[in-house]
XYZ file of C-alpha atoms in Angstrom:
342
model
C 0.628 24.108 -2.257
C -2.723 23.125 -0.821
C -3.594 19.451 -1.102
C -7.173 18.207 -0.787
C -7.338 14.442 -0.651
C -11.141 14.315 -0.206
C -10.649 12.558 3.075
C -12.604 12.422 6.287
C -10.766 14.428 8.874
C -8.942 11.806 10.866
C -5.219 11.446 10.900
C -5.406 7.794 9.881
C -7.604 8.546 6.874
C -5.417 11.449 5.801
C -2.382 9.202 5.876
C -4.144 6.558 3.827
C -5.152 9.035 1.154
C -1.637 10.393 0.835
C -0.082 6.953 0.743
C -2.101 5.651 -2.143
C -2.012 8.912 -4.056
C 1.744 8.529 -4.218
C 2.287 4.819 -4.092
C -0.302 3.967 -6.648
C -1.250 6.740 -9.010
C 0.330 5.763 -12.291
C -3.118 5.020 -13.696
C -3.902 8.736 -13.797
C -1.440 9.153 -16.644
C -3.684 6.943 -18.743
C -6.936 8.560 -17.670
C -6.459 12.294 -17.575
C -5.784 14.733 -20.405
C -2.205 15.858 -20.867
C -3.106 19.427 -20.025
C -5.682 20.604 -17.525
C -6.957 24.167 -17.009
C -4.911 26.319 -14.671
C -6.399 28.195 -11.756
C -8.063 31.457 -12.701
C -6.848 34.794 -11.390
C -9.819 34.768 -9.050
C -8.319 31.745 -7.342
C -5.175 31.738 -5.298
C -1.874 31.793 -7.123
C 0.167 28.640 -7.200
C 3.115 27.217 -9.056
C 3.503 23.636 -10.137
C 5.798 21.694 -7.875
C 8.717 19.823 -9.369
C 8.608 16.037 -8.957
C 11.149 16.249 -6.131
C 9.232 19.027 -4.366
C 5.951 17.169 -4.687
C 7.427 14.006 -3.229
C 9.060 15.926 -0.373
C 5.797 17.739 0.383
C 3.812 14.549 0.518
C 6.401 12.728 2.594
C 6.213 15.640 5.035
C 2.440 15.273 5.189
C 2.828 11.563 5.971
C 5.232 12.483 8.725
C 2.668 14.729 10.396
C 0.462 11.714 11.147
C 0.664 10.326 14.702
C 2.026 6.827 15.138
C -0.214 4.386 16.976
C 0.795 1.116 18.653
C -1.285 -2.045 18.910
C -0.260 -5.339 20.491
C -1.228 -8.276 18.268
C 0.358 -11.043 20.381
C 2.801 -11.299 23.277
C 5.771 -10.712 20.977
C 4.086 -9.176 17.913
C 3.402 -5.430 17.771
C 1.858 -3.254 15.075
C 2.783 0.394 14.565
C 0.646 2.349 12.168
C 0.537 5.944 10.982
C 3.051 7.489 8.568
C 2.783 5.038 5.671
C 0.568 2.058 6.370
C 1.405 -0.548 9.000
C 4.678 -1.878 10.399
C 4.551 -5.204 12.251
C 7.415 -6.319 14.497
C 8.237 -9.742 15.938
C 10.424 -9.107 18.982
C 12.338 -11.375 21.313
C 15.748 -12.718 22.327
C 16.509 -13.766 18.749
C 16.122 -10.164 17.586
C 13.605 -7.893 15.918
C 11.948 -8.873 12.647
C 10.278 -5.865 11.016
C 7.730 -5.999 8.205
C 7.503 -2.775 6.136
C 9.114 0.507 7.109
C 7.005 3.714 6.769
C 8.190 6.774 4.814
C 11.653 8.255 5.217
C 10.823 11.282 7.426
C 9.226 8.947 9.974
C 12.543 7.200 10.639
C 13.263 8.913 13.985
C 9.873 7.868 15.327
C 10.137 4.369 13.933
C 13.590 3.995 15.484
C 12.289 5.246 18.827
C 9.376 2.812 18.683
C 11.653 -0.101 17.818
C 14.098 0.856 20.572
C 11.156 0.954 22.963
C 10.574 -2.748 22.406
C 13.888 -3.555 24.122
C 17.548 -4.148 23.384
C 17.283 -7.101 21.023
C 19.161 -6.401 17.772
C 17.503 -5.782 14.443
C 17.725 -8.982 12.410
C 15.464 -8.733 9.378
C 13.376 -6.206 7.493
C 10.753 -7.743 5.205
C 9.183 -5.692 2.402
C 5.649 -6.721 1.412
C 6.138 -5.039 -2.000
C 8.192 -2.373 -3.755
C 6.183 0.851 -3.194
C 8.087 3.569 -1.379
C 5.755 3.904 1.618
C 6.663 0.312 2.467
C 10.405 0.439 1.687
C 11.550 4.007 2.439
C 13.460 3.105 5.592
C 15.198 -0.009 4.327
C 18.565 1.756 4.276
C 18.682 3.005 7.898
C 17.331 -0.306 9.153
C 20.019 -2.134 7.181
C 22.647 0.258 8.572
C 21.379 -0.610 12.055
C 22.071 -4.280 11.415
C 19.055 -5.730 9.636
C 19.087 -7.876 6.512
C 16.434 -6.672 4.049
C 14.412 -9.564 2.653
C 11.851 -9.376 -0.152
C 10.591 -11.043 -3.276
C 13.020 -10.927 -6.180
C 10.679 -8.647 -8.134
C 10.843 -6.075 -5.341
C 14.582 -5.782 -5.786
C 14.083 -5.513 -9.548
C 11.475 -2.746 -9.268
C 13.498 -0.807 -6.703
C 16.541 -1.000 -8.975
C 14.686 0.760 -11.799
C 13.661 4.401 -12.272
C 9.919 5.049 -12.189
C 7.874 7.986 -13.421
C 4.480 8.153 -11.767
C 2.169 10.999 -12.754
C 0.113 12.054 -9.758
C -3.006 14.198 -9.579
C -2.678 16.779 -6.865
C -5.907 18.575 -6.145
C -5.022 22.221 -5.884
C -7.231 24.969 -7.276
C -6.544 23.713 -10.793
C -6.455 19.934 -10.286
C -3.204 19.926 -12.245
C -1.283 16.842 -13.234
C 2.275 16.762 -11.938
C 5.005 14.247 -12.548
C 6.550 12.238 -9.749
C 9.940 10.680 -10.412
C 11.727 7.983 -8.450
C 15.369 7.297 -9.133
C 16.598 3.751 -8.594
C 16.963 3.094 -4.885
C 20.518 3.282 -3.520
C 22.323 -0.018 -3.097
C 21.996 0.098 0.687
C 18.185 0.253 0.402
C 17.837 -2.733 -1.914
C 16.930 -6.127 -0.481
C 20.110 -8.045 0.266
C 18.233 -11.338 0.274
C 15.437 -12.360 -2.098
C 13.312 -15.388 -2.871
C 11.238 -16.521 -5.829
C 8.233 -18.294 -4.311
C 8.356 -18.828 -0.550
C 10.644 -18.455 2.457
C 10.502 -19.303 6.154
C 12.109 -17.717 9.174
C 12.009 -19.208 12.658
C 12.786 -17.015 15.640
C 11.480 -16.024 19.048
C 9.297 -19.149 19.191
C 7.520 -18.044 16.006
C 7.466 -19.187 12.398
C 7.223 -16.487 9.744
C 5.995 -17.961 6.469
C 6.545 -15.655 3.496
C 4.745 -16.418 0.248
C 4.654 -14.609 -3.093
C 1.262 -13.841 -4.589
C 0.724 -14.100 -8.323
C 0.462 -10.496 -9.627
C -2.215 -8.757 -7.560
C -1.629 -5.190 -6.300
C 1.745 -5.362 -8.098
C 3.963 -8.195 -9.307
C 6.075 -7.907 -6.134
C 3.509 -8.721 -3.417
C 4.040 -11.188 -0.600
C 2.192 -11.991 2.584
C 3.808 -12.700 5.934
C 2.104 -15.283 8.154
C 3.041 -15.183 11.839
C 1.811 -18.724 12.350
C 1.832 -19.090 16.141
C 0.439 -15.607 16.712
C -2.241 -16.178 14.039
C -1.423 -12.874 12.340
C -1.218 -12.381 8.566
C 0.221 -9.217 7.060
C -1.009 -8.704 3.482
C 0.507 -5.394 2.444
C -1.444 -3.506 -0.207
C -3.190 -6.629 -1.467
C -5.771 -5.747 1.231
C -7.262 -2.268 1.681
C -9.646 -2.581 4.620
C -12.944 -0.737 4.237
C -12.107 1.313 1.149
C -11.661 1.053 -2.593
C -8.189 -0.352 -3.300
C -5.538 0.781 -5.712
C -4.197 -1.865 -8.097
C -1.032 -0.808 -9.911
C -1.220 -1.484 -13.660
C 2.265 -0.075 -14.151
C 3.954 -2.907 -12.250
C 1.810 -5.901 -13.052
C -1.302 -5.523 -10.916
C -4.535 -7.314 -11.900
C -7.944 -7.467 -10.273
C -8.202 -11.196 -10.941
C -4.910 -11.642 -9.110
C -6.145 -9.502 -6.237
C -9.234 -11.695 -5.903
C -7.075 -14.823 -5.959
C -4.847 -13.335 -3.273
C -7.842 -12.659 -1.035
C -9.034 -16.234 -1.597
C -5.604 -17.545 -0.607
C -5.594 -15.692 2.704
C -9.217 -16.611 3.420
C -8.195 -20.264 3.069
C -5.516 -19.745 5.733
C -7.485 -17.602 8.175
C -9.919 -18.538 10.891
C -12.286 -16.305 12.806
C -9.536 -15.335 15.254
C -6.886 -14.425 12.677
C -5.699 -10.823 12.798
C -5.231 -9.621 9.214
C -3.023 -6.553 8.737
C -3.913 -4.544 5.624
C -1.626 -2.242 3.714
C -4.089 0.562 4.433
C -7.046 0.750 6.785
C -7.629 -0.579 10.302
C -6.595 -4.004 11.540
C -8.916 -6.547 9.949
C -10.222 -10.077 10.324
C -11.647 -12.820 8.115
C -15.038 -11.122 7.878
C -13.427 -7.858 6.750
C -11.358 -9.620 4.097
C -14.444 -11.501 2.880
C -16.239 -8.192 2.371
C -13.221 -6.831 0.510
C -13.054 -9.912 -1.706
C -16.774 -9.558 -2.505
C -16.214 -5.913 -3.433
C -13.473 -6.916 -5.875
C -15.696 -9.528 -7.528
C -18.595 -7.094 -7.835
C -16.350 -4.362 -9.232
C -14.720 -6.719 -11.723
C -18.048 -8.055 -12.998
C -19.684 -4.655 -13.368
C -16.798 -2.999 -15.162
C -16.157 -6.038 -17.339
C -19.768 -5.881 -18.531
C -19.319 -2.230 -19.535
C -15.947 -2.846 -21.167
C -17.280 -5.849 -23.088
C -20.123 -3.662 -24.339
C -17.538 -1.371 -25.929
C -17.623 1.420 -23.347
C -14.481 3.490 -22.930
C -13.088 4.051 -19.459
C -14.680 7.483 -19.273
C -18.008 6.134 -20.529
C -17.813 3.436 -17.868
C -17.275 6.132 -15.243
C -20.340 8.007 -16.513
C -22.468 4.906 -15.907
C -21.753 5.214 -12.135
C -21.530 1.437 -11.623
C -20.426 1.782 -7.989
C -23.053 4.294 -6.833
C -24.607 1.791 -4.416
C -21.171 0.856 -3.031
C -20.049 4.388 -2.214
C -21.712 4.729 1.213
C -19.515 1.887 2.486
C -16.396 1.924 0.309
C -16.113 5.523 -0.877
C -14.501 6.900 2.290
C -10.885 6.053 1.679
C -7.960 6.459 -0.618
C -9.565 6.798 -4.032
C -13.072 7.712 -5.077
C -15.554 5.664 -7.076
C -14.793 7.295 -10.428
C -11.095 6.602 -10.020
C -11.773 3.026 -8.948
C -13.874 2.407 -12.061
C -10.906 3.502 -14.137
C -8.441 1.421 -12.132
C -10.581 -1.683 -12.587
C -10.965 -0.936 -16.305
C -7.177 -0.924 -16.693
C -6.459 -4.044 -14.660
C -9.117 -6.392 -16.030
């Protein structure tokens, strides 16, 4: 199967497109017709992939992306590549890992973690429930880590999910993607309802739940001494975001989440997005302004009685595309996402 994710040809951008297409594509079930035309005989022949085959194919594509390493502080390191960003606090008290990449990337993630030294794995923290952030919970737990997340993350991971996903072959066909409940060993062993603090390696990690934003499971992790904040998919840096209506996401909540982090950040704060390059306060301010503009424009169309498809036809984000239309989803899809999560 040939996949075209309408991406600029850099490994980072390809990974971002794949990640959001899988992790946040439930909205397409609401937006696309149940049947779409098949490829003509003049095109190349293809067969629809089963949900399991589609997921395996896309995980393999993630795994083809190189992993990059960036030092954020003396004892804080960011790995990014096959499924967003992983941030690690490392020191004599052990390794504290935030998010986990996709499953096929485990050997490389393990090698990267081992390369930080011999300190044991202590904690894995999930920023939210989506698979590209939780796929390697089980092997990290088997290696000694306690998996920590918001209580809603455990709930979502314990449930089956059916996420239709648009794969762009010759026919643009709609295929189903099914997730069984995660195995017991992958579920968070420790959860919290509102906030939690960990102190280790001379650092304080402050974990705080957002009100529903990207999903209803989102948290941020504030490395207070290092002045690093990891936001998960509540922040997509430099591109239109995905907000998941299937598990509680709202654009108002996403704006509130950005406001919360902006109140904590200064001009030197390193802000780790779920997707996109390492950001700062100025980048997050631009993202927050995009969300407000998108909300206001789509709300005006929706209040005027426009359907989602009629709102798309109005091209309300045409002027935004040169800056924001280079990432995970395109402007037409973002109009529809915003329409659903108002």
